[in-house]
Tab-separated table of C-alpha atoms in Angstrom:
chain	number	residue	atom	x	y	z
L	264	MET	CA	-26.821	4.063	-19.142
L	265	ARG	CA	-24.225	6.813	-19.033
L	266	VAL	CA	-21.849	6.292	-16.100
L	267	VAL	CA	-19.369	9.029	-15.235
L	268	LEU	CA	-16.494	8.380	-12.847
L	269	VAL	CA	-14.618	11.257	-11.176
L	270	GLY	CA	-11.229	10.142	-9.867
L	271	PHE	CA	-8.877	7.611	-11.431
L	272	GLY	CA	-6.727	6.244	-8.640
L	273	PRO	CA	-6.545	2.559	-7.659
L	274	VAL	CA	-10.220	2.392	-6.618
L	275	GLY	CA	-11.443	4.196	-9.728
L	276	VAL	CA	-9.349	1.957	-11.979
L	277	ARG	CA	-10.765	-1.170	-10.323
L	278	PHE	CA	-14.318	0.145	-10.840
L	279	ALA	CA	-13.624	0.808	-14.533
L	280	GLU	CA	-12.124	-2.657	-15.032
L	281	GLU	CA	-15.142	-4.325	-13.449
L	282	LEU	CA	-17.487	-2.475	-15.848
L	283	LEU	CA	-15.674	-3.607	-19.018
L	284	PRO	CA	-17.925	-6.624	-19.765
L	285	ALA	CA	-21.013	-4.402	-19.742
L	286	ILE	CA	-19.250	-1.798	-21.879
L	287	ASP	CA	-18.362	-4.542	-24.367
L	288	GLU	CA	-22.027	-5.536	-24.502
L	289	GLY	CA	-23.134	-1.938	-25.010
L	290	SER	CA	-25.432	-1.851	-21.981
L	291	LEU	CA	-23.625	1.140	-20.495
L	292	SER	CA	-20.958	3.686	-21.324
L	293	LEU	CA	-18.207	5.004	-19.060
L	294	THR	CA	-16.481	8.367	-19.036
L	295	VAL	CA	-13.601	8.854	-16.590
L	296	ILE	CA	-12.480	12.279	-15.389
L	297	GLY	CA	-8.973	12.204	-13.926
L	298	ALA	CA	-7.256	15.352	-12.641
L	299	GLU	CA	-3.709	14.024	-12.978
L	300	PRO	CA	-2.286	13.800	-16.505
L	301	GLY	CA	-0.820	10.591	-17.850
L	302	THR	CA	-1.258	6.980	-16.853
L	303	PRO	CA	-2.867	6.235	-13.461
L	304	TYR	CA	-0.408	4.915	-10.901
L	305	ASN	CA	-0.402	3.202	-7.530
L	306	ARG	CA	-0.066	6.114	-5.112
L	307	ILE	CA	0.326	3.706	-2.191
L	308	MET	CA	3.805	2.646	-3.338
L	309	ILE	CA	5.366	5.934	-4.413
L	310	ALA	CA	7.654	5.930	-1.362
L	311	GLU	CA	9.108	2.669	-2.691
L	312	TYR	CA	9.648	4.424	-6.019
L	313	ALA	CA	11.305	7.369	-4.249
L	314	THR	CA	13.811	5.021	-2.636
L	315	GLY	CA	14.472	2.954	-5.755
L	316	GLU	CA	12.763	-0.244	-4.638
L	317	VAL	CA	10.312	-0.271	-7.545
L	318	SER	CA	10.415	1.185	-11.047
L	319	ARG	CA	8.158	3.888	-12.418
L	320	GLU	CA	6.632	1.420	-14.865
L	321	SER	CA	5.679	-1.013	-12.096
L	322	LEU	CA	3.517	1.667	-10.488
L	323	GLU	CA	1.219	1.919	-13.490
L	324	ILE	CA	-2.189	0.374	-12.823
L	325	ALA	CA	-4.055	0.907	-16.095
L	326	ASP	CA	-3.465	0.656	-19.820
L	327	LEU	CA	-5.171	3.713	-21.302
L	328	ASP	CA	-4.920	2.407	-24.871
L	329	HIS	CA	-6.570	-0.859	-23.850
L	330	LEU	CA	-9.367	0.976	-22.024
L	331	ALA	CA	-9.937	3.229	-25.027
L	332	ALA	CA	-10.074	0.219	-27.333
L	333	ARG	CA	-12.756	-1.286	-25.092
L	334	GLY	CA	-14.826	1.894	-25.330
L	335	VAL	CA	-13.895	3.740	-22.137
L	336	ARG	CA	-13.558	7.495	-22.578
L	337	VAL	CA	-10.748	8.749	-20.318
L	338	LEU	CA	-10.302	12.493	-19.809
L	339	SER	CA	-6.833	12.665	-18.253
L	340	GLY	CA	-5.560	15.937	-16.863
L	341	ARG	CA	-9.107	17.335	-16.785
L	342	SER	CA	-10.631	18.525	-13.536
L	343	ALA	CA	-14.251	18.365	-12.393
L	344	ALA	CA	-15.127	21.927	-11.334
L	345	ARG	CA	-18.692	21.320	-10.167
L	346	ILE	CA	-21.707	19.046	-10.417
L	347	ASP	CA	-24.870	20.417	-12.032
L	348	ARG	CA	-27.373	18.089	-10.393
L	349	GLY	CA	-30.371	19.648	-12.138
L	350	ALA	CA	-28.944	19.033	-15.603
L	351	ARG	CA	-27.189	15.834	-14.475
L	352	GLU	CA	-23.876	17.024	-15.818
L	353	VAL	CA	-20.330	17.329	-14.523
L	354	VAL	CA	-18.892	20.724	-15.414
L	355	LEU	CA	-15.175	20.568	-16.213
L	356	GLY	CA	-12.584	23.161	-15.308
L	357	ASP	CA	-12.304	24.206	-18.972
L	358	GLY	CA	-16.071	24.692	-19.234
L	359	GLY	CA	-16.873	21.378	-20.895
L	360	ARG	CA	-19.858	19.371	-19.697
L	361	VAL	CA	-20.219	15.607	-19.301
L	362	PRO	CA	-23.782	14.255	-18.890
L	363	TYR	CA	-24.502	11.314	-16.625
L	364	ASP	CA	-27.234	8.927	-15.549
L	365	GLN	CA	-25.108	7.597	-12.699
L	366	LEU	CA	-22.232	9.621	-11.256
L	367	VAL	CA	-19.565	7.827	-9.210
L	368	LEU	CA	-17.217	9.884	-7.052
L	369	ALA	CA	-13.872	8.219	-6.320
L	370	THR	CA	-12.018	11.434	-5.558
L	371	GLY	CA	-9.978	9.841	-2.767
L	372	ALA	CA	-8.180	11.837	-0.108
L	373	GLU	CA	-5.662	14.656	0.074
L	374	ALA	CA	-2.779	15.185	2.442
L	375	THR	CA	-3.445	17.031	5.663
L	376	VAL	CA	-1.091	20.009	5.741
L	377	PRO	CA	-0.602	21.296	9.287
L	378	ALA	CA	-0.671	24.993	10.082
L	379	ILE	CA	3.034	25.732	10.585
L	380	ASN	CA	4.536	29.207	10.477
L	381	GLY	CA	6.500	29.683	7.284
L	382	LEU	CA	4.918	26.762	5.436
L	383	GLU	CA	3.199	28.028	2.311
L	384	ARG	CA	0.680	26.202	0.176
L	385	ARG	CA	-0.995	26.936	-3.116
L	386	ASP	CA	-4.436	25.492	-2.629
L	387	PRO	CA	-6.012	24.184	-5.841
L	388	THR	CA	-9.631	24.564	-4.834
L	389	ARG	CA	-11.183	22.472	-7.571
L	390	ASP	CA	-8.584	20.682	-9.620
L	391	GLY	CA	-8.396	17.510	-7.503
L	392	LEU	CA	-4.638	17.755	-6.961
L	393	ASP	CA	-2.647	18.051	-3.764
L	394	PRO	CA	-1.307	21.543	-3.076
L	395	GLU	CA	2.195	22.645	-3.942
L	396	LEU	CA	4.155	23.468	-0.793
L	397	THR	CA	7.243	25.432	0.138
L	398	GLY	CA	10.301	24.161	-1.720
L	399	GLY	CA	11.852	21.172	0.036
L	400	VAL	CA	8.535	20.173	1.660
L	401	ILE	CA	6.436	17.313	0.267
L	402	ALA	CA	3.564	15.124	1.396
L	403	MET	CA	4.657	12.052	-0.615
L	404	ARG	CA	1.351	11.910	-2.463
L	405	SER	CA	2.400	12.241	-6.096
L	406	ILE	CA	5.024	11.186	-8.598
L	407	GLY	CA	6.388	14.726	-8.440
L	408	ASP	CA	6.885	14.358	-4.675
L	409	ALA	CA	8.657	11.051	-5.199
L	410	GLU	CA	10.986	12.550	-7.809
L	411	ARG	CA	12.020	15.295	-5.372
L	412	ALA	CA	12.696	12.696	-2.694
L	413	ARG	CA	14.723	10.544	-5.109
L	414	THR	CA	17.117	13.444	-5.655
L	415	VAL	CA	17.745	13.811	-1.927
L	416	VAL	CA	18.074	10.062	-1.397
L	417	ALA	CA	20.550	9.749	-4.274
L	418	SER	CA	22.777	12.381	-2.698
L	419	GLY	CA	22.605	10.777	0.765
L	420	GLY	CA	20.849	13.858	2.090
L	421	ARG	CA	19.130	14.457	5.388
L	422	ILE	CA	15.377	13.835	5.530
L	423	ALA	CA	12.934	14.800	8.268
L	424	VAL	CA	9.593	12.997	8.462
L	425	LEU	CA	6.850	14.696	10.473
L	426	GLY	CA	4.295	12.200	11.747
L	427	ALA	CA	4.755	8.676	13.088
L	428	GLY	CA	1.646	6.939	11.924
L	429	VAL	CA	1.855	3.855	9.734
L	430	LEU	CA	2.882	5.761	6.592
L	431	GLY	CA	5.363	7.944	8.458
L	432	LEU	CA	7.119	4.911	9.919
L	433	GLU	CA	7.188	3.070	6.617
L	434	THR	CA	8.577	6.115	4.809
L	435	ALA	CA	11.324	6.752	7.376
L	436	LEU	CA	12.381	3.101	7.332
L	437	LEU	CA	12.510	3.073	3.530
L	438	PHE	CA	14.722	6.160	3.550
L	439	ALA	CA	17.060	4.501	6.049
L	440	ASP	CA	17.319	1.424	3.830
L	441	ALA	CA	18.164	3.635	0.863
L	442	GLY	CA	21.091	5.265	2.646
L	443	ALA	CA	19.498	8.576	3.546
L	444	ARG	CA	19.626	9.957	7.079
L	445	PRO	CA	16.021	10.140	8.288
L	446	ARG	CA	14.803	11.782	11.475
L	447	LEU	CA	11.271	10.885	12.516
L	448	ALA	CA	9.501	13.604	14.502
L	449	HIS	CA	6.136	13.039	16.131
L	450	VAL	CA	3.888	14.799	18.570
L	451	GLY	CA	3.448	12.091	21.191
L	452	PRO	CA	5.721	9.918	23.291
L	453	ALA	CA	5.364	6.816	21.069
L	454	PRO	CA	4.692	6.021	17.399
L	455	MET	CA	1.449	4.719	15.890
L	456	PRO	CA	-0.790	5.738	18.807
L	457	ARG	CA	-3.931	4.541	16.993
L	458	GLN	CA	-2.641	0.979	16.694
L	459	LEU	CA	-0.108	0.249	19.438
L	460	ASP	CA	-0.448	-0.334	23.134
L	461	ARG	CA	2.333	0.707	25.487
L	462	GLY	CA	4.250	-2.583	25.297
L	463	SER	CA	4.240	-2.913	21.513
L	464	ALA	CA	5.141	0.779	21.126
L	465	HIS	CA	8.222	0.242	23.297
L	466	VAL	CA	9.370	-2.745	21.213
L	467	VAL	CA	8.643	-1.035	17.879
L	468	THR	CA	10.515	2.118	18.921
L	469	ALA	CA	13.609	0.071	19.730
L	470	LEU	CA	13.419	-1.724	16.365
L	471	ILE	CA	13.081	1.562	14.471
L	472	ASP	CA	16.114	2.935	16.247
L	473	ARG	CA	18.160	-0.161	15.352
L	474	ALA	CA	17.120	0.262	11.718
L	475	GLY	CA	18.853	3.639	11.563
L	476	VAL	CA	15.946	6.030	12.072
L	477	ASP	CA	16.561	8.847	14.559
L	478	ILE	CA	13.341	9.261	16.553
L	479	VAL	CA	12.486	12.693	17.947
L	480	ALA	CA	9.455	12.381	20.233
L	481	ASN	CA	7.117	15.015	21.693
L	482	VAL	CA	7.611	17.447	18.828
L	483	ARG	CA	4.932	20.082	18.397
L	484	ALA	CA	5.848	21.590	15.043
L	485	GLU	CA	5.574	25.354	15.250
L	486	ALA	CA	7.526	26.753	12.314
L	487	ILE	CA	9.925	26.019	9.500
L	488	ILE	CA	13.080	27.952	8.683
L	489	THR	CA	13.805	28.469	4.996
L	490	ARG	CA	16.910	29.448	3.054
L	491	GLU	CA	17.635	30.903	-0.368
L	492	SER	CA	17.690	28.248	-3.080
L	493	GLY	CA	17.613	28.764	-6.826
L	494	GLY	CA	16.078	32.198	-6.606
L	495	GLY	CA	13.409	31.124	-4.139
L	496	ARG	CA	12.963	29.863	-0.607
L	497	ALA	CA	13.485	26.228	0.411
L	498	PHE	CA	13.133	24.270	3.633
L	499	HIS	CA	16.072	24.256	6.025
L	500	ALA	CA	14.808	23.273	9.496
L	501	LEU	CA	11.718	22.311	11.448
L	502	VAL	CA	11.257	24.168	14.731
L	503	SER	CA	9.434	22.621	17.686
L	504	SER	CA	7.447	24.643	20.216
L	505	ASP	CA	10.137	23.927	22.812
L	506	GLY	CA	12.825	25.451	20.621
L	507	ARG	CA	14.358	22.291	19.200
L	508	ARG	CA	15.468	22.453	15.564
L	509	ILE	CA	15.558	19.553	13.131
L	510	GLU	CA	17.683	20.472	10.138
L	511	ALA	CA	17.261	18.547	6.895
L	512	ASP	CA	17.377	18.827	3.132
L	513	LEU	CA	13.797	17.603	2.779
L	514	LEU	CA	10.718	17.643	5.025
L	515	VAL	CA	8.142	14.907	4.403
L	516	LEU	CA	4.721	15.579	5.925
L	517	SER	CA	2.962	12.434	7.086
L	518	CYS	CA	0.178	14.027	9.098
L	519	GLY	CA	-2.749	12.027	7.785
L	520	VAL	CA	-5.213	12.571	4.976
L	521	ARG	CA	-8.726	13.906	4.612
L	522	PRO	CA	-11.358	12.911	2.046
L	523	ARG	CA	-11.834	15.178	-0.965
L	524	THR	CA	-15.417	16.204	-0.321
L	525	ARG	CA	-15.404	19.747	-1.733
L	526	LEU	CA	-16.892	18.789	-5.101
L	527	ALA	CA	-19.720	16.979	-3.299
L	528	SER	CA	-20.389	19.621	-0.656
L	529	ASP	CA	-20.415	22.405	-3.278
L	530	ALA	CA	-23.133	20.414	-5.051
L	531	GLY	CA	-25.227	20.290	-1.881
L	532	LEU	CA	-24.498	16.669	-1.020
L	533	ARG	CA	-24.390	15.927	2.679
L	534	THR	CA	-20.949	15.135	4.020
L	535	SER	CA	-19.420	14.238	7.362
L	536	ARG	CA	-16.014	12.585	7.494
L	537	GLY	CA	-16.641	11.797	3.840
L	538	ILE	CA	-19.556	11.820	1.410
L	539	LEU	CA	-22.433	10.222	3.301
L	540	VAL	CA	-23.765	7.182	1.420
L	541	ASP	CA	-26.173	4.401	2.344
L	542	ASP	CA	-25.610	0.657	2.160
L	543	ARG	CA	-26.062	0.840	-1.638
L	544	LEU	CA	-23.281	3.448	-1.784
L	545	ARG	CA	-25.839	6.085	-2.856
L	546	SER	CA	-25.511	9.656	-1.665
L	547	TRP	CA	-27.968	10.523	1.090
L	548	SER	CA	-28.821	13.641	-0.914
L	549	ASP	CA	-29.041	12.276	-4.473
L	550	PRO	CA	-29.502	8.575	-5.349
L	551	ARG	CA	-27.991	9.111	-8.813
L	552	ILE	CA	-24.643	9.950	-7.227
L	553	ARG	CA	-22.505	7.255	-5.608
L	554	ALA	CA	-19.203	7.342	-3.746
L	555	ILE	CA	-16.503	4.712	-3.250
L	556	GLY	CA	-13.079	4.493	-1.651
L	557	ASP	CA	-11.455	7.021	0.660
L	558	VAL	CA	-14.243	9.543	0.121
L	559	ALA	CA	-17.185	7.232	0.981
L	560	HIS	CA	-18.620	7.437	4.501
L	561	VAL	CA	-21.116	4.572	4.747
L	562	ALA	CA	-23.873	5.143	7.310
L	563	ASP	CA	-27.613	4.512	7.675
L	564	PRO	CA	-29.590	7.644	6.724
L	565	ARG	CA	-32.724	6.335	8.442
L	566	ARG	CA	-30.845	6.301	11.721
L	567	TYR	CA	-28.592	9.333	11.436
L	568	ALA	CA	-30.326	11.708	8.990
L	569	HIS	CA	-31.143	14.178	11.745
L	570	GLU	CA	-27.939	13.755	13.736
L	571	ARG	CA	-25.274	16.431	13.612
L	572	GLU	CA	-22.455	13.930	14.164
L	573	VAL	CA	-22.521	10.733	12.100
L	574	PRO	CA	-20.332	7.930	13.501
L	575	GLY	CA	-17.769	6.067	11.435
L	576	GLY	CA	-16.009	7.337	8.347
L	577	PRO	CA	-14.129	6.098	5.288
L	578	ALA	CA	-12.175	2.895	5.867
L	579	GLY	CA	-8.934	4.441	4.618
L	580	LEU	CA	-7.681	1.099	3.256
L	581	VAL	CA	-7.380	0.295	-0.433
L	582	GLY	CA	-8.799	-3.203	0.044
L	583	ALA	CA	-12.067	-1.793	1.371
L	584	GLY	CA	-12.247	0.623	-1.561
L	585	TRP	CA	-11.714	-2.173	-4.041
L	586	ARG	CA	-14.533	-4.195	-2.514
L	587	GLN	CA	-16.829	-1.192	-2.830
L	588	ALA	CA	-15.790	-0.718	-6.465
L	589	GLU	CA	-16.479	-4.346	-7.313
L	590	TRP	CA	-19.859	-4.329	-5.543
L	591	LEU	CA	-20.994	-1.112	-7.214
L	592	ALA	CA	-19.922	-2.240	-10.682
L	593	GLY	CA	-21.897	-5.444	-10.188
L	594	ALA	CA	-24.940	-3.496	-9.053
L	595	LEU	CA	-24.866	-1.170	-12.073
L	596	ILE	CA	-24.380	-4.052	-14.488
L	597	ALA	CA	-27.300	-5.949	-12.933
L	598	GLY	CA	-29.507	-2.896	-13.323
L	599	GLU	CA	-30.789	-3.213	-9.793
L	600	ASP	CA	-29.132	-3.233	-6.422
L	601	PRO	CA	-28.371	-6.701	-5.048
L	602	SER	CA	-28.150	-7.288	-1.326
L	603	PRO	CA	-26.746	-4.263	0.544
L	604	PHE	CA	-23.035	-3.654	0.535
L	605	ALA	CA	-21.440	-4.815	3.759
L	606	GLU	CA	-17.770	-4.725	4.670
L	607	ASP	CA	-17.170	-8.298	5.787
L	608	SER	CA	-13.385	-8.078	6.070
L	609	PRO	CA	-12.319	-6.204	9.210
L	610	GLY	CA	-9.347	-3.923	8.768
L	611	ILE	CA	-5.872	-5.224	9.573
L	612	VAL	CA	-2.812	-2.976	9.613
L	613	LEU	CA	0.438	-4.395	8.270
L	614	LEU	CA	3.632	-2.351	8.531
L	615	LYS	CA	5.699	-2.637	5.349
L	616	SER	CA	9.287	-3.004	6.512
L	617	ARG	CA	11.945	-5.689	6.581
L	618	HIS	CA	13.064	-4.324	9.957
L	619	VAL	CA	9.742	-4.375	11.795
L	620	ASP	CA	7.304	-7.271	11.428
L	621	LEU	CA	4.138	-5.638	12.782
L	622	VAL	CA	0.509	-6.684	12.345
L	623	GLN	CA	-2.425	-5.131	14.206
L	624	GLY	CA	-6.170	-5.564	14.031
L	625	GLY	CA	-9.259	-4.272	15.797
L	626	GLU	CA	-9.249	-2.145	18.900
L	627	ILE	CA	-6.086	-1.144	20.724
L	628	VAL	CA	-5.291	-3.769	23.329
L	629	PRO	CA	-5.713	-2.220	26.798
L	630	ASP	CA	-3.192	-2.438	29.620
L	631	PRO	CA	-3.691	-5.961	31.020
L	632	PHE	CA	-3.169	-4.686	34.566
L	633	ALA	CA	-5.554	-1.736	34.345
L	634	PRO	CA	-8.889	-2.012	36.196
L	635	GLY	CA	-11.666	-3.245	33.938
L	636	SER	CA	-9.327	-4.239	31.118
L	637	GLY	CA	-11.231	-7.486	30.549
L	638	GLU	CA	-9.719	-10.547	28.911
L	639	VAL	CA	-6.205	-9.518	27.933
L	640	ALA	CA	-3.176	-11.725	27.350
L	641	SER	CA	0.274	-10.413	26.453
L	642	TRP	CA	3.837	-11.636	26.126
L	643	ALA	CA	7.008	-9.635	25.516
L	644	ASP	CA	10.681	-10.216	24.784
L	645	PRO	CA	11.973	-6.669	24.123
L	646	ARG	CA	15.580	-7.779	23.782
L	647	HIS	CA	14.734	-9.893	20.754
L	648	GLY	CA	12.085	-7.492	19.406
L	649	THR	CA	9.046	-9.707	19.893
L	650	TYR	CA	5.692	-8.919	21.447
L	651	VAL	CA	2.101	-10.094	21.218
L	652	ALA	CA	-1.061	-8.943	22.968
L	653	MET	CA	-4.673	-10.043	22.552
L	654	SER	CA	-7.949	-8.642	23.851
L	655	THR	CA	-10.940	-10.986	23.754
L	656	THR	CA	-14.584	-11.239	24.710
L	657	ASN	CA	-15.735	-14.776	25.442
L	658	GLY	CA	-12.637	-16.051	23.660
L	659	VAL	CA	-13.251	-14.036	20.447
L	660	LEU	CA	-10.691	-11.419	19.426
L	661	ASP	CA	-11.608	-7.745	19.787
L	662	GLY	CA	-8.089	-6.618	18.984
L	663	PHE	CA	-4.513	-7.821	18.754
L	664	VAL	CA	-1.000	-6.649	17.996
L	665	ALA	CA	1.984	-8.830	17.091
L	666	VAL	CA	5.586	-7.678	16.623
L	667	GLY	CA	8.345	-9.961	15.357
L	668	MET	CA	6.062	-13.031	15.404
L	669	PRO	CA	4.869	-13.595	11.827
L	670	ARG	CA	3.279	-16.999	12.345
L	671	ALA	CA	1.343	-15.927	15.413
L	672	ALA	CA	0.301	-12.790	13.518
L	673	ALA	CA	-0.964	-14.871	10.581
L	674	GLU	CA	-3.021	-17.087	12.885
L	675	LEU	CA	-4.425	-14.124	14.796
L	676	SER	CA	-5.315	-12.344	11.548
L	677	LEU	CA	-7.230	-15.380	10.326
L	678	LEU	CA	-9.081	-15.781	13.625
L	679	PHE	CA	-9.871	-12.058	13.742
L	680	GLN	CA	-11.281	-11.981	10.210
L	681	ARG	CA	-13.395	-15.073	10.810
L	682	ARG	CA	-14.417	-14.153	14.361
L	683	GLY	CA	-13.035	-17.490	15.497
L	684	GLU	CA	-12.262	-18.380	19.089
L	685	LEU	CA	-8.716	-18.439	20.397
L	686	PRO	CA	-7.348	-21.552	22.065
L	687	SER	CA	-7.997	-21.525	25.804
L	688	ASP	CA	-4.243	-21.848	26.311
L	689	ARG	CA	-3.011	-18.645	24.641
L	690	SER	CA	0.618	-19.790	24.931
L	691	LEU	CA	-0.014	-22.197	22.038
L	692	LEU	CA	0.114	-19.188	19.717
L	693	LEU	CA	3.585	-18.288	20.951
L	694	ARG	CA	4.907	-21.688	19.971
L	695	LEU	CA	3.988	-21.120	16.339
L	696	ASP	CA	7.090	-18.960	15.938
L	697	ALA	CA	9.426	-21.495	17.532
L	698	ALA	CA	12.588	-22.034	15.506
L	699	GLU	CA	11.806	-25.700	14.955
L	700	GLN	CA	8.310	-25.007	13.579
L	701	PRO	CA	8.484	-26.538	10.078
L	702	VAL	CA	5.263	-25.255	8.486
L	703	ARG	CA	3.083	-22.182	8.365
L	704	ALA	CA	0.493	-21.945	11.098
L	705	THR	CA	-2.577	-21.484	8.960
L	706	GLY	CA	-1.719	-23.376	5.764
L	707	ARG	CA	-3.519	-22.570	2.525
L	708	ASP	CA	-6.251	-20.567	4.278
L	709	GLU	CA	-3.866	-17.870	5.460
L	710	THR	CA	-4.569	-14.468	3.896
L	711	VAL	CA	-1.269	-13.306	2.418
L	712	CYS	CA	-2.506	-10.266	0.472
L	713	ILE	CA	-4.848	-8.399	2.790
L	714	CYS	CA	-5.688	-5.710	0.210
L	715	ASN	CA	-7.070	-8.218	-2.317
L	716	ALA	CA	-7.955	-11.027	0.131
L	717	VAL	CA	-5.689	-13.542	-1.646
L	718	THR	CA	-4.822	-16.639	0.342
L	719	ALA	CA	-1.639	-18.667	0.458
L	720	GLY	CA	-3.470	-21.397	-1.429
L	721	GLY	CA	-4.368	-19.019	-4.267
L	722	ILE	CA	-0.747	-17.914	-4.583
L	723	GLU	CA	0.558	-21.483	-4.446
L	724	ASP	CA	-1.844	-22.452	-7.235
L	725	ALA	CA	-0.643	-19.545	-9.383
L	726	VAL	CA	2.997	-20.515	-8.821
L	727	SER	CA	2.294	-24.141	-9.673
L	728	ASP	CA	0.635	-22.916	-12.901
L	729	GLY	CA	3.885	-21.250	-13.964
L	730	CYS	CA	3.939	-17.810	-12.296
L	731	ASP	CA	7.597	-17.493	-11.333
L	732	THR	CA	7.803	-13.799	-10.373
L	733	VAL	CA	5.943	-11.560	-7.954
L	734	ASP	CA	4.578	-9.501	-10.845
L	735	ALA	CA	3.343	-12.661	-12.603
L	736	VAL	CA	1.542	-13.763	-9.440
L	737	GLY	CA	0.041	-10.270	-9.238
L	738	CYS	CA	-1.267	-10.508	-12.806
L	739	ALA	CA	-2.865	-13.862	-12.070
L	740	THR	CA	-4.291	-13.174	-8.599
L	741	ARG	CA	-3.890	-9.400	-7.946
L	742	ALA	CA	-1.813	-10.302	-4.872
L	743	GLY	CA	0.853	-7.691	-4.166
L	744	THR	CA	-0.744	-5.003	-6.340
L	745	GLY	CA	-2.114	-2.939	-3.459
L	746	CYS	CA	0.036	-1.629	-0.631
L	747	GLY	CA	2.891	-3.967	-1.566
L	748	GLY	CA	3.341	-5.221	1.981
L	749	CYS	CA	3.043	-8.852	0.921
L	750	ARG	CA	5.461	-8.774	-2.026
L	751	ALA	CA	8.412	-10.049	0.026
L	752	ARG	CA	6.265	-12.891	1.358
L	753	ILE	CA	5.126	-13.815	-2.151
L	754	ALA	CA	8.777	-13.905	-3.290
L	755	GLU	CA	9.578	-16.255	-0.393
L	756	MET	CA	6.680	-18.532	-1.367
L	757	ILE	CA	7.916	-18.669	-4.963
L	758	ASP	CA	11.418	-19.602	-3.780
L	759	GLU	CA	10.009	-22.252	-1.402
L	760	TRP	CA	7.891	-23.832	-4.136
L	761	GLN	CA	10.731	-23.814	-6.662
L	762	GLY	CA	13.081	-25.337	-4.087
L	763	GLN	CA	10.633	-28.180	-3.479
L	764	HIS	CA	10.080	-28.849	-7.199
L	765	VAL	CA	13.585	-28.754	-8.658
């Protein structure tokens, strides 16, 4: 069976790795089409590379020589121009053709570039790459973007970040740590509106300010001002609709992403917020074409085939994409679809920052004093930067947010993922973060690496087997190889274990 994979980011690499045993046996072949040249890298952590926290080598997620030796054909720097469904071939940008029996689309997502006066973009319609923008403006989506940011950071320059979602906050905080002077501009009154309730937003805003990030709220970006630079034009200032100007040496756009569906839609595949696939990850329009990761919109065609609006959308989290990749590889190796794919790990958002310990899951917790808010419990200590709120139905969590309370957050995450009931006395959770608390709340069952679903017990076992660095633990368990938010925690666990076994 000839399998062709389009897209070679973290989800595509995981899919290829899972197919290796079948490739070794000769039961299938794999050709990978990757638009970016060179070795695939972890796009999720390029902001850490831009600020010097990780090396370029540590971002690499595949060994191309090893894959080639195992029989994988990798076409790096080659774009998929269109899909010829009749001939069952992928037509490349240079005119080449790659035949397939099963085509897997892992084309991921591209940065959303807002319509701002003066902001130019060269739109690569089919090459699978993010657009080049006005000089001094980046979306922090590629190694090239990170290299431009590194130059500004190294010189202690001024950086403006537009957008205060999870990635915008993480990026601004990383820049502050690296000695740059970041200003975080966002359209609303508070950051992370999709995850935070009013109380947690207030606490988080104060923590961000203490960390050295200048927050500029209620900014409706209308235009950019450019200046002459090296024979061209480069960014100088962001202009808000109310006339405010934010001057900087670099503008980082963090305005969300959108799935790369153009290749699929041009081929006549039905799309919505992504490529519509069923619970076997098969395209609604062509069962020989599958989709995984940020481009896969899983929905039931029997229920929504005739609906204009299809609910849901791509998960947008690398852990969910990896689970899809592993399931699909197993299904192709087996030769028949096993039980339907089901996402059994509800999404949890973890902010990567040493300044803000924030974990959120499920629905936004409503105002506990609003009419009809249901079962809501909250506790706040803004002065010390701590907050927790929980929304439940019959004692089971619908949503929660925890700031500055890591042990309570770990317990809530475990209960949320397992649909377990909270204690009737919610104040018991607050006591988990008491200074005299000697042990972790959840023990070995606690999920430390959310992306790869690795527990504390799995990490402890790897450390006891001789893994004495974060990278070694990652090689043994995959923990810390996704978003990187758990790497500091893994380092702490290694130090704790070594201290107990001197």
